[in-house]
Amino acid sequence: MVAKAWATAQEKEKKAVDELFFSNESVSLCLLVNRRAKTMRVIDFRAGPSEAKRKFVHALAKREGVEKMYTLVERDEVGTWAKLGFIKEGNIPGFYKRSDAFMLGCLPSAYVPPAEPTTSEVRIAVAKKKTRLEMARLAMPDLDLAPPPPPDLDDEDEDETGPVDTRAHDLAEKTLVVAKKRAKELAGKGANVPVKIASLSEADARKAAAAAVKAGRALTAFEPFGRDFERRYFSLTARGGFELVVSTESQSCFGNAFVELLVAPKGEADKPIYVAALAALVAKLIADGVVSCFSLVPSDDVTLATAFVANGFRRTGLLQSHMAVGAARKDAMIFSRKLANPADE
């Protein structure tokens, strides 16, 4: 009854609701559906793998037209989500202040559910096992053949990375190599570009985001990444009429910040000013006591990657088909940077 009532209510609000809840005796989940980017973050309130959880998550992704599912977990839950069809794609150092977060993703269109053995296959396997045990007893009567304990479902020795799209990784690697080279060539030049940073109202930020989406340039529309967060908006300006709208989503209990730049550079000419703008934002975050920050960059955007590399960010992951920029789906590189050491507190 709970599931039916939940589904009916959500169908009525399908176009407006981004945060969906589901709970029964088997699963307890919150699903954040980004309808613009067609992504869905899974937040699990009941740890551990289960067939019911796997089926529900994949069924809902199909119903909502989602093209990418992902979840953010601590290290001990990585193995669990690998068993549910998710692939480890990266990590965010210091996301939980004193520990890292791991991002796992799944492309519903490419997911193949595990084959369930037929009744005859199960019977054959059981018969073979009984035969082997009986032969062992006859050969070694003193051998202890007590059944072993059940396997640990959270065993992390199992392969968690899954299949790798080599073309996607090759493109990201090529982008990073060029970005590192250009960041070295640019060293010190961005500091000569004066940038002013000012708080921006949510209404003005949303207006700018709507215009960027309409123009096909938006990297984000400032949709929620998580729950129970504080979101701030800033305007970074420089001479010549340059303005970059950015936003940070933070959880004060962890001291982290998800940094979102509304648009990417138009070309190479914007590179020094983006380096300077990002430096100004990082200085603001450090002054505000943020411990770690991260951002997502299209894997083919050398200029934007250069700005992050020049500001001390490291690539810590690659999220397949994670971003929607204009009419295109793009892989996203995770760029992360620790701003403070919480152990010094």
mmCIF file of C-alpha atoms in Angstrom:
data_model
loop_
_atom_site.group_PDB
_atom_site.id
_atom_site.type_symbol
_atom_site.label_atom_id
_atom_site.label_comp_id
_atom_site.label_asym_id
_atom_site.label_seq_id
_atom_site.Cartn_x
_atom_site.Cartn_y
_atom_site.Cartn_z
ATOM 1 C CA MET A 1 0.000 0.000 0.000
ATOM 2 C CA VAL A 2 2.816 2.400 0.869
ATOM 3 C CA ALA A 3 4.517 1.754 -2.473
ATOM 4 C CA LYS A 4 1.278 2.215 -4.439
ATOM 5 C CA ALA A 5 0.406 5.469 -2.685
ATOM 6 C CA TRP A 6 3.942 6.767 -3.207
ATOM 7 C CA ALA A 7 3.902 5.899 -6.914
ATOM 8 C CA THR A 8 0.507 7.522 -7.482
ATOM 9 C CA ALA A 9 1.547 10.751 -5.786
ATOM 10 C CA GLN A 10 4.788 10.903 -7.731
ATOM 11 C CA GLU A 11 3.053 10.369 -11.089
ATOM 12 C CA LYS A 12 0.969 13.483 -10.418
ATOM 13 C CA GLU A 13 4.051 15.553 -9.583
ATOM 14 C CA LYS A 14 6.466 13.880 -11.993
ATOM 15 C CA LYS A 15 7.520 17.053 -13.791
ATOM 16 C CA ALA A 16 8.025 19.131 -10.650
ATOM 17 C CA VAL A 17 9.462 16.776 -8.029
ATOM 18 C CA ASP A 18 13.168 16.061 -7.920
ATOM 19 C CA GLU A 19 13.406 14.368 -4.510
ATOM 20 C CA LEU A 20 11.641 11.001 -4.340
ATOM 21 C CA PHE A 21 11.355 8.759 -1.288
ATOM 22 C CA PHE A 22 10.605 5.069 -1.115
ATOM 23 C CA SER A 23 10.435 2.852 1.947
ATOM 24 C CA ASN A 24 9.105 -0.612 2.712
ATOM 25 C CA GLU A 25 10.250 -3.666 4.651
ATOM 26 C CA SER A 26 13.084 -4.279 2.163
ATOM 27 C CA VAL A 27 14.469 -0.882 1.149
ATOM 28 C CA SER A 28 14.611 2.726 2.303
ATOM 29 C CA LEU A 29 15.833 5.151 -0.349
ATOM 30 C CA CYS A 30 15.869 8.783 -1.395
ATOM 31 C CA LEU A 31 16.301 9.407 -5.118
ATOM 32 C CA LEU A 32 17.384 12.806 -6.420
ATOM 33 C CA VAL A 33 16.266 13.035 -10.043
ATOM 34 C CA ASN A 34 17.871 15.762 -12.134
ATOM 35 C CA ARG A 35 15.426 16.017 -15.015
ATOM 36 C CA ARG A 36 17.533 18.424 -17.067
ATOM 37 C CA ALA A 37 20.667 16.261 -16.972
ATOM 38 C CA LYS A 38 18.684 12.995 -16.766
ATOM 39 C CA THR A 39 20.711 11.750 -13.816
ATOM 40 C CA MET A 40 19.599 10.163 -10.570
ATOM 41 C CA ARG A 41 21.518 10.059 -7.309
ATOM 42 C CA VAL A 42 20.644 7.186 -4.993
ATOM 43 C CA ILE A 43 20.814 7.860 -1.249
ATOM 44 C CA ASP A 44 20.479 4.658 0.753
ATOM 45 C CA PHE A 45 19.169 4.735 4.328
ATOM 46 C CA ARG A 46 19.438 0.961 4.812
ATOM 47 C CA ALA A 47 22.930 -0.316 4.035
ATOM 48 C CA GLY A 48 23.607 -3.674 2.437
ATOM 49 C CA PRO A 49 22.885 -5.358 -0.893
ATOM 50 C CA SER A 50 19.513 -6.873 -1.688
ATOM 51 C CA GLU A 51 17.762 -8.078 -4.812
ATOM 52 C CA ALA A 52 14.771 -5.867 -4.003
ATOM 53 C CA LYS A 53 16.986 -2.775 -3.890
ATOM 54 C CA ARG A 54 18.657 -3.619 -7.193
ATOM 55 C CA LYS A 55 15.375 -4.213 -9.000
ATOM 56 C CA PHE A 56 13.705 -1.113 -7.592
ATOM 57 C CA VAL A 57 16.545 1.298 -8.418
ATOM 58 C CA HIS A 58 16.858 0.059 -11.995
ATOM 59 C CA ALA A 59 13.089 -0.025 -12.533
ATOM 60 C CA LEU A 60 12.667 3.553 -11.339
ATOM 61 C CA ALA A 61 15.552 4.781 -13.489
ATOM 62 C CA LYS A 62 13.805 3.294 -16.507
ATOM 63 C CA ARG A 63 10.465 4.812 -15.548
ATOM 64 C CA GLU A 64 11.933 8.285 -15.025
ATOM 65 C CA GLY A 65 13.895 8.257 -18.284
ATOM 66 C CA VAL A 66 17.212 8.507 -16.431
ATOM 67 C CA GLU A 67 20.391 8.055 -18.475
ATOM 68 C CA LYS A 68 22.841 7.916 -15.565
ATOM 69 C CA MET A 69 22.488 6.671 -11.990
ATOM 70 C CA TYR A 70 25.090 7.268 -9.312
ATOM 71 C CA THR A 71 25.629 7.059 -5.594
ATOM 72 C CA LEU A 72 28.101 8.550 -3.132
ATOM 73 C CA VAL A 73 29.266 6.270 -0.323
ATOM 74 C CA GLU A 74 32.020 5.610 2.184
ATOM 75 C CA ARG A 75 34.664 2.987 1.474
ATOM 76 C CA ASP A 76 32.942 0.128 3.293
ATOM 77 C CA GLU A 77 29.866 0.418 1.041
ATOM 78 C CA VAL A 78 31.717 0.304 -2.290
ATOM 79 C CA GLY A 79 31.509 -3.490 -2.496
ATOM 80 C CA THR A 80 27.787 -3.417 -1.766
ATOM 81 C CA TRP A 81 26.991 -1.147 -4.704
ATOM 82 C CA ALA A 82 29.305 -3.069 -7.009
ATOM 83 C CA LYS A 83 27.039 -6.061 -6.375
ATOM 84 C CA LEU A 84 24.040 -3.944 -7.379
ATOM 85 C CA GLY A 85 25.459 -3.216 -10.829
ATOM 86 C CA PHE A 86 27.290 0.047 -10.115
ATOM 87 C CA ILE A 87 30.893 0.748 -11.166
ATOM 88 C CA LYS A 88 33.394 2.675 -9.065
ATOM 89 C CA GLU A 89 34.175 5.832 -11.050
ATOM 90 C CA GLY A 90 36.113 8.053 -8.676
ATOM 91 C CA ASN A 91 36.534 9.504 -5.223
ATOM 92 C CA ILE A 92 36.338 12.874 -3.469
ATOM 93 C CA PRO A 93 39.155 13.295 -0.922
ATOM 94 C CA GLY A 94 38.022 14.722 2.413
ATOM 95 C CA PHE A 95 34.345 14.830 1.470
ATOM 96 C CA TYR A 96 33.388 13.491 4.909
ATOM 97 C CA LYS A 97 35.996 15.789 6.506
ATOM 98 C CA ARG A 98 38.249 12.994 7.773
ATOM 99 C CA SER A 99 37.454 10.362 5.166
ATOM 100 C CA ASP A 100 36.888 10.180 1.431
ATOM 101 C CA ALA A 101 33.676 9.644 -0.511
ATOM 102 C CA PHE A 102 33.482 7.234 -3.425
ATOM 103 C CA MET A 103 31.285 7.758 -6.478
ATOM 104 C CA LEU A 104 29.818 4.756 -8.244
ATOM 105 C CA GLY A 105 27.747 4.985 -11.392
ATOM 106 C CA CYS A 106 25.578 2.906 -13.674
ATOM 107 C CA LEU A 107 24.270 3.485 -17.191
ATOM 108 C CA PRO A 108 20.766 1.961 -17.282
ATOM 109 C CA SER A 109 20.974 1.488 -21.052
ATOM 110 C CA ALA A 110 24.126 -0.626 -20.737
ATOM 111 C CA TYR A 111 23.169 -2.550 -17.607
ATOM 112 C CA VAL A 112 22.666 -6.301 -17.976
ATOM 113 C CA PRO A 113 20.981 -7.912 -14.942
ATOM 114 C CA PRO A 114 22.616 -11.053 -13.567
ATOM 115 C CA ALA A 115 21.227 -14.259 -15.041
ATOM 116 C CA GLU A 116 19.202 -16.326 -12.618
ATOM 117 C CA PRO A 117 20.010 -20.072 -12.691
ATOM 118 C CA THR A 118 17.237 -22.411 -13.791
ATOM 119 C CA THR A 119 15.855 -25.058 -11.453
ATOM 120 C CA SER A 120 17.687 -27.802 -13.340
ATOM 121 C CA GLU A 121 21.003 -25.908 -13.098
ATOM 122 C CA VAL A 122 20.568 -25.524 -9.343
ATOM 123 C CA ARG A 123 19.781 -29.235 -8.931
ATOM 124 C CA ILE A 124 22.842 -30.250 -10.960
ATOM 125 C CA ALA A 125 25.109 -27.944 -8.934
ATOM 126 C CA VAL A 126 23.770 -29.295 -5.626
ATOM 127 C CA ALA A 127 24.152 -32.910 -6.792
ATOM 128 C CA LYS A 128 27.757 -32.319 -7.875
ATOM 129 C CA LYS A 129 28.594 -30.712 -4.535
ATOM 130 C CA LYS A 130 27.095 -33.622 -2.587
ATOM 131 C CA THR A 131 29.078 -36.098 -4.697
ATOM 132 C CA ARG A 132 32.365 -34.276 -4.044
ATOM 133 C CA LEU A 133 31.701 -34.120 -0.304
ATOM 134 C CA GLU A 134 30.877 -37.825 -0.129
ATOM 135 C CA MET A 135 34.059 -38.758 -2.026
ATOM 136 C CA ALA A 136 36.103 -36.579 0.347
ATOM 137 C CA ARG A 137 34.579 -38.293 3.398
ATOM 138 C CA LEU A 138 35.454 -41.735 2.037
ATOM 139 C CA ALA A 139 39.043 -40.699 1.256
ATOM 140 C CA MET A 140 39.684 -38.738 4.481
ATOM 141 C CA PRO A 141 37.212 -39.767 7.220
ATOM 142 C CA ASP A 142 38.880 -37.540 9.848
ATOM 143 C CA LEU A 143 38.588 -34.360 7.752
ATOM 144 C CA ASP A 144 36.249 -31.670 9.095
ATOM 145 C CA LEU A 145 33.777 -31.009 6.272
ATOM 146 C CA ALA A 146 31.473 -28.656 8.125
ATOM 147 C CA PRO A 147 29.928 -26.098 5.745
ATOM 148 C CA PRO A 148 31.862 -22.799 5.588
ATOM 149 C CA PRO A 149 30.291 -19.590 6.926
ATOM 150 C CA PRO A 150 28.201 -17.603 4.439
ATOM 151 C CA PRO A 151 30.196 -15.203 2.251
ATOM 152 C CA ASP A 152 30.592 -11.597 3.347
ATOM 153 C CA LEU A 153 28.381 -9.575 1.034
ATOM 154 C CA ASP A 154 30.528 -6.513 1.617
ATOM 155 C CA ASP A 155 33.813 -8.182 0.639
ATOM 156 C CA GLU A 156 35.848 -5.514 -1.151
ATOM 157 C CA ASP A 157 38.323 -7.973 -2.679
ATOM 158 C CA GLU A 158 35.812 -8.486 -5.462
ATOM 159 C CA ASP A 159 36.316 -6.533 -8.674
ATOM 160 C CA GLU A 160 34.542 -3.219 -8.116
ATOM 161 C CA THR A 161 35.622 -1.288 -11.164
ATOM 162 C CA GLY A 162 33.743 -3.299 -13.789
ATOM 163 C CA PRO A 163 34.235 -2.793 -17.513
ATOM 164 C CA VAL A 164 36.214 0.264 -18.566
ATOM 165 C CA ASP A 165 35.365 2.380 -21.612
ATOM 166 C CA THR A 166 38.913 2.826 -22.889
ATOM 167 C CA ARG A 167 37.908 5.540 -25.370
ATOM 168 C CA ALA A 168 36.392 7.652 -22.601
ATOM 169 C CA HIS A 169 39.456 7.239 -20.407
ATOM 170 C CA ASP A 170 41.820 7.950 -23.308
ATOM 171 C CA LEU A 171 40.012 11.223 -24.056
ATOM 172 C CA ALA A 172 40.094 12.300 -20.403
ATOM 173 C CA GLU A 173 43.772 11.401 -20.121
ATOM 174 C CA LYS A 174 44.603 13.377 -23.255
ATOM 175 C CA THR A 175 42.703 16.390 -21.912
ATOM 176 C CA LEU A 176 44.531 16.187 -18.583
ATOM 177 C CA VAL A 177 47.984 15.902 -20.174
ATOM 178 C CA VAL A 178 47.401 19.008 -22.294
ATOM 179 C CA ALA A 179 45.856 20.872 -19.332
ATOM 180 C CA LYS A 180 48.915 20.195 -17.157
ATOM 181 C CA LYS A 181 51.226 21.430 -19.903
ATOM 182 C CA ARG A 182 49.237 24.626 -20.425
ATOM 183 C CA ALA A 183 48.929 25.243 -16.689
ATOM 184 C CA LYS A 184 52.729 25.263 -16.432
ATOM 185 C CA GLU A 185 52.984 27.675 -19.354
ATOM 186 C CA LEU A 186 50.380 29.907 -17.694
ATOM 187 C CA ALA A 187 51.987 29.882 -14.222
ATOM 188 C CA GLY A 188 51.725 33.325 -12.646
ATOM 189 C CA LYS A 189 49.848 34.940 -15.520
ATOM 190 C CA GLY A 190 46.384 34.449 -14.014
ATOM 191 C CA ALA A 191 47.464 36.330 -10.891
ATOM 192 C CA ASN A 192 47.765 39.495 -12.973
ATOM 193 C CA VAL A 193 44.055 39.489 -13.793
ATOM 194 C CA PRO A 194 42.098 41.334 -11.064
ATOM 195 C CA VAL A 195 38.818 39.588 -10.247
ATOM 196 C CA LYS A 196 36.102 40.785 -7.901
ATOM 197 C CA ILE A 197 33.848 38.329 -6.100
ATOM 198 C CA ALA A 198 30.428 39.299 -4.764
ATOM 199 C CA SER A 199 27.449 37.424 -3.361
ATOM 200 C CA LEU A 200 24.551 36.941 -5.744
ATOM 201 C CA SER A 201 20.889 36.439 -4.951
ATOM 202 C CA GLU A 202 19.313 33.114 -5.806
ATOM 203 C CA ALA A 203 16.830 34.841 -8.110
ATOM 204 C CA ASP A 204 19.615 36.451 -10.146
ATOM 205 C CA ALA A 205 21.575 33.190 -10.254
ATOM 206 C CA ARG A 206 18.525 31.269 -11.464
ATOM 207 C CA LYS A 207 17.899 33.901 -14.130
ATOM 208 C CA ALA A 208 21.476 33.550 -15.380
ATOM 209 C CA ALA A 209 21.186 29.755 -15.337
ATOM 210 C CA ALA A 210 17.986 29.838 -17.392
ATOM 211 C CA ALA A 211 19.671 32.034 -19.994
ATOM 212 C CA ALA A 212 22.714 29.730 -20.151
ATOM 213 C CA VAL A 213 20.519 26.648 -20.563
ATOM 214 C CA LYS A 214 18.593 28.346 -23.373
ATOM 215 C CA ALA A 215 21.865 29.257 -25.102
ATOM 216 C CA GLY A 216 23.138 25.688 -24.786
ATOM 217 C CA ARG A 217 26.191 26.715 -22.731
ATOM 218 C CA ALA A 218 25.129 25.668 -19.228
ATOM 219 C CA LEU A 219 27.284 23.132 -17.412
ATOM 220 C CA THR A 220 24.675 23.105 -14.656
ATOM 221 C CA ALA A 221 21.399 24.711 -13.673
ATOM 222 C CA PHE A 222 22.405 24.630 -9.993
ATOM 223 C CA GLU A 223 20.275 21.580 -9.211
ATOM 224 C CA PRO A 224 20.711 19.942 -5.777
ATOM 225 C CA PHE A 225 23.589 17.482 -5.495
ATOM 226 C CA GLY A 226 22.646 16.274 -2.009
ATOM 227 C CA ARG A 227 20.251 16.887 0.872
ATOM 228 C CA ASP A 228 20.388 19.183 3.926
ATOM 229 C CA PHE A 229 22.852 21.579 2.357
ATOM 230 C CA GLU A 230 23.626 25.282 2.179
ATOM 231 C CA ARG A 231 23.859 26.775 -1.303
ATOM 232 C CA ARG A 232 25.521 30.093 -2.042
ATOM 233 C CA TYR A 233 25.825 32.038 -5.281
ATOM 234 C CA PHE A 234 28.599 34.356 -6.415
ATOM 235 C CA SER A 235 29.326 36.703 -9.279
ATOM 236 C CA LEU A 236 32.962 36.859 -10.393
ATOM 237 C CA THR A 237 33.678 39.930 -12.501
ATOM 238 C CA ALA A 238 36.686 41.423 -14.269
ATOM 239 C CA ARG A 239 37.471 44.171 -16.739
ATOM 240 C CA GLY A 240 36.035 44.010 -20.205
ATOM 241 C CA GLY A 241 32.553 43.016 -19.049
ATOM 242 C CA PHE A 242 33.538 39.520 -17.929
ATOM 243 C CA GLU A 243 31.158 37.854 -15.469
ATOM 244 C CA LEU A 244 31.072 34.260 -14.300
ATOM 245 C CA VAL A 245 28.251 33.018 -12.098
ATOM 246 C CA VAL A 246 29.249 30.217 -9.736
ATOM 247 C CA SER A 247 27.585 28.361 -6.900
ATOM 248 C CA THR A 248 28.736 26.232 -3.997
ATOM 249 C CA GLU A 249 26.722 23.548 -2.259
ATOM 250 C CA SER A 250 28.069 22.758 1.210
ATOM 251 C CA GLN A 251 27.372 20.553 4.197
ATOM 252 C CA SER A 252 28.720 22.417 7.205
ATOM 253 C CA CYS A 253 29.081 19.249 9.293
ATOM 254 C CA PHE A 254 31.670 17.940 6.814
ATOM 255 C CA GLY A 255 33.166 21.242 5.686
ATOM 256 C CA ASN A 256 32.932 20.341 1.998
ATOM 257 C CA ALA A 257 31.878 22.347 -1.040
ATOM 258 C CA PHE A 258 30.642 21.282 -4.459
ATOM 259 C CA VAL A 259 31.779 24.046 -6.818
ATOM 260 C CA GLU A 260 29.680 24.670 -9.926
ATOM 261 C CA LEU A 261 30.686 27.045 -12.703
ATOM 262 C CA LEU A 262 27.682 28.013 -14.788
ATOM 263 C CA VAL A 263 29.481 28.098 -18.148
ATOM 264 C CA ALA A 264 32.806 26.977 -19.588
ATOM 265 C CA PRO A 265 35.321 29.322 -21.250
ATOM 266 C CA LYS A 266 34.421 30.354 -24.788
ATOM 267 C CA GLY A 267 37.977 29.785 -25.947
ATOM 268 C CA GLU A 268 41.686 30.062 -25.199
ATOM 269 C CA ALA A 269 41.402 33.818 -24.656
ATOM 270 C CA ASP A 270 39.317 33.175 -21.526
ATOM 271 C CA LYS A 271 41.897 30.867 -19.950
ATOM 272 C CA PRO A 272 43.832 33.429 -17.812
ATOM 273 C CA ILE A 273 40.661 35.025 -16.512
ATOM 274 C CA TYR A 274 39.127 31.653 -15.588
ATOM 275 C CA VAL A 275 42.313 30.763 -13.713
ATOM 276 C CA ALA A 276 42.099 34.044 -11.798
ATOM 277 C CA ALA A 277 38.355 33.700 -11.162
ATOM 278 C CA LEU A 278 38.742 30.200 -9.757
ATOM 279 C CA ALA A 279 41.659 31.362 -7.593
ATOM 280 C CA ALA A 280 39.460 34.110 -6.125
ATOM 281 C CA LEU A 281 36.727 31.592 -5.348
ATOM 282 C CA VAL A 282 39.160 29.157 -3.704
ATOM 283 C CA ALA A 283 40.530 31.969 -1.531
ATOM 284 C CA LYS A 284 36.964 32.749 -0.450
ATOM 285 C CA LEU A 285 36.314 29.097 0.450
ATOM 286 C CA ILE A 286 39.520 28.876 2.479
ATOM 287 C CA ALA A 287 38.598 32.057 4.357
ATOM 288 C CA ASP A 288 35.193 30.544 5.122
ATOM 289 C CA GLY A 289 36.769 27.420 6.645
ATOM 290 C CA VAL A 290 35.926 24.926 3.886
ATOM 291 C CA VAL A 291 38.010 21.757 4.273
ATOM 292 C CA SER A 292 37.667 20.271 0.793
ATOM 293 C CA CYS A 293 36.039 21.111 -2.514
ATOM 294 C CA PHE A 294 35.375 19.441 -5.826
ATOM 295 C CA SER A 295 33.865 20.180 -9.219
ATOM 296 C CA LEU A 296 32.880 18.453 -12.448
ATOM 297 C CA VAL A 297 34.472 19.311 -15.792
ATOM 298 C CA PRO A 298 33.553 17.931 -19.244
ATOM 299 C CA SER A 299 36.261 15.450 -20.197
ATOM 300 C CA ASP A 300 36.882 17.187 -23.537
ATOM 301 C CA ASP A 301 37.255 20.743 -22.171
ATOM 302 C CA VAL A 302 40.999 21.438 -22.075
ATOM 303 C CA THR A 303 40.635 25.129 -21.210
ATOM 304 C CA LEU A 304 38.439 24.566 -18.167
ATOM 305 C CA ALA A 305 40.586 21.644 -17.020
ATOM 306 C CA THR A 306 43.613 23.941 -17.273
ATOM 307 C CA ALA A 307 41.980 26.426 -14.892
ATOM 308 C CA PHE A 308 41.467 23.727 -12.268
ATOM 309 C CA VAL A 309 44.930 22.207 -12.647
ATOM 310 C CA ALA A 310 46.491 25.677 -12.363
ATOM 311 C CA ASN A 311 44.667 26.119 -9.039
ATOM 312 C CA GLY A 312 45.987 22.943 -7.459
ATOM 313 C CA PHE A 313 43.072 20.613 -8.215
ATOM 314 C CA ARG A 314 43.683 16.947 -9.017
ATOM 315 C CA ARG A 315 41.587 14.724 -11.230
ATOM 316 C CA THR A 316 40.171 12.015 -8.972
ATOM 317 C CA GLY A 317 37.605 10.332 -11.190
ATOM 318 C CA LEU A 318 35.787 10.044 -14.480
ATOM 319 C CA LEU A 319 31.990 9.833 -14.543
ATOM 320 C CA GLN A 320 30.679 8.332 -17.756
ATOM 321 C CA SER A 321 27.836 10.156 -19.536
ATOM 322 C CA HIS A 322 27.238 12.275 -16.439
ATOM 323 C CA MET A 323 26.762 15.789 -17.843
ATOM 324 C CA ALA A 324 24.288 17.320 -20.277
ATOM 325 C CA VAL A 325 25.727 20.336 -22.108
ATOM 326 C CA GLY A 326 23.351 21.664 -24.718
ATOM 327 C CA ALA A 327 22.043 18.648 -26.622
ATOM 328 C CA ALA A 328 25.126 16.521 -25.905
ATOM 329 C CA ARG A 329 25.887 14.061 -23.140
ATOM 330 C CA LYS A 330 29.458 14.226 -21.891
ATOM 331 C CA ASP A 331 31.729 12.376 -19.523
ATOM 332 C CA ALA A 332 32.730 14.400 -16.469
ATOM 333 C CA MET A 333 36.096 14.508 -14.760
ATOM 334 C CA ILE A 334 36.056 15.002 -10.986
ATOM 335 C CA PHE A 335 38.530 17.678 -9.922
ATOM 336 C CA SER A 336 39.178 17.777 -6.165
ATOM 337 C CA ARG A 337 41.285 19.800 -3.782
ATOM 338 C CA LYS A 338 41.835 19.631 -0.031
ATOM 339 C CA LEU A 339 41.904 23.133 1.415
ATOM 340 C CA ALA A 340 42.725 22.286 5.036
ATOM 341 C CA ASN A 341 43.802 19.418 7.242
ATOM 342 C CA PRO A 342 41.021 18.651 9.760
ATOM 343 C CA ALA A 343 43.589 16.931 11.989
ATOM 344 C CA ASP A 344 44.974 20.378 12.801
ATOM 345 C CA GLU A 345 41.707 21.432 14.438
#
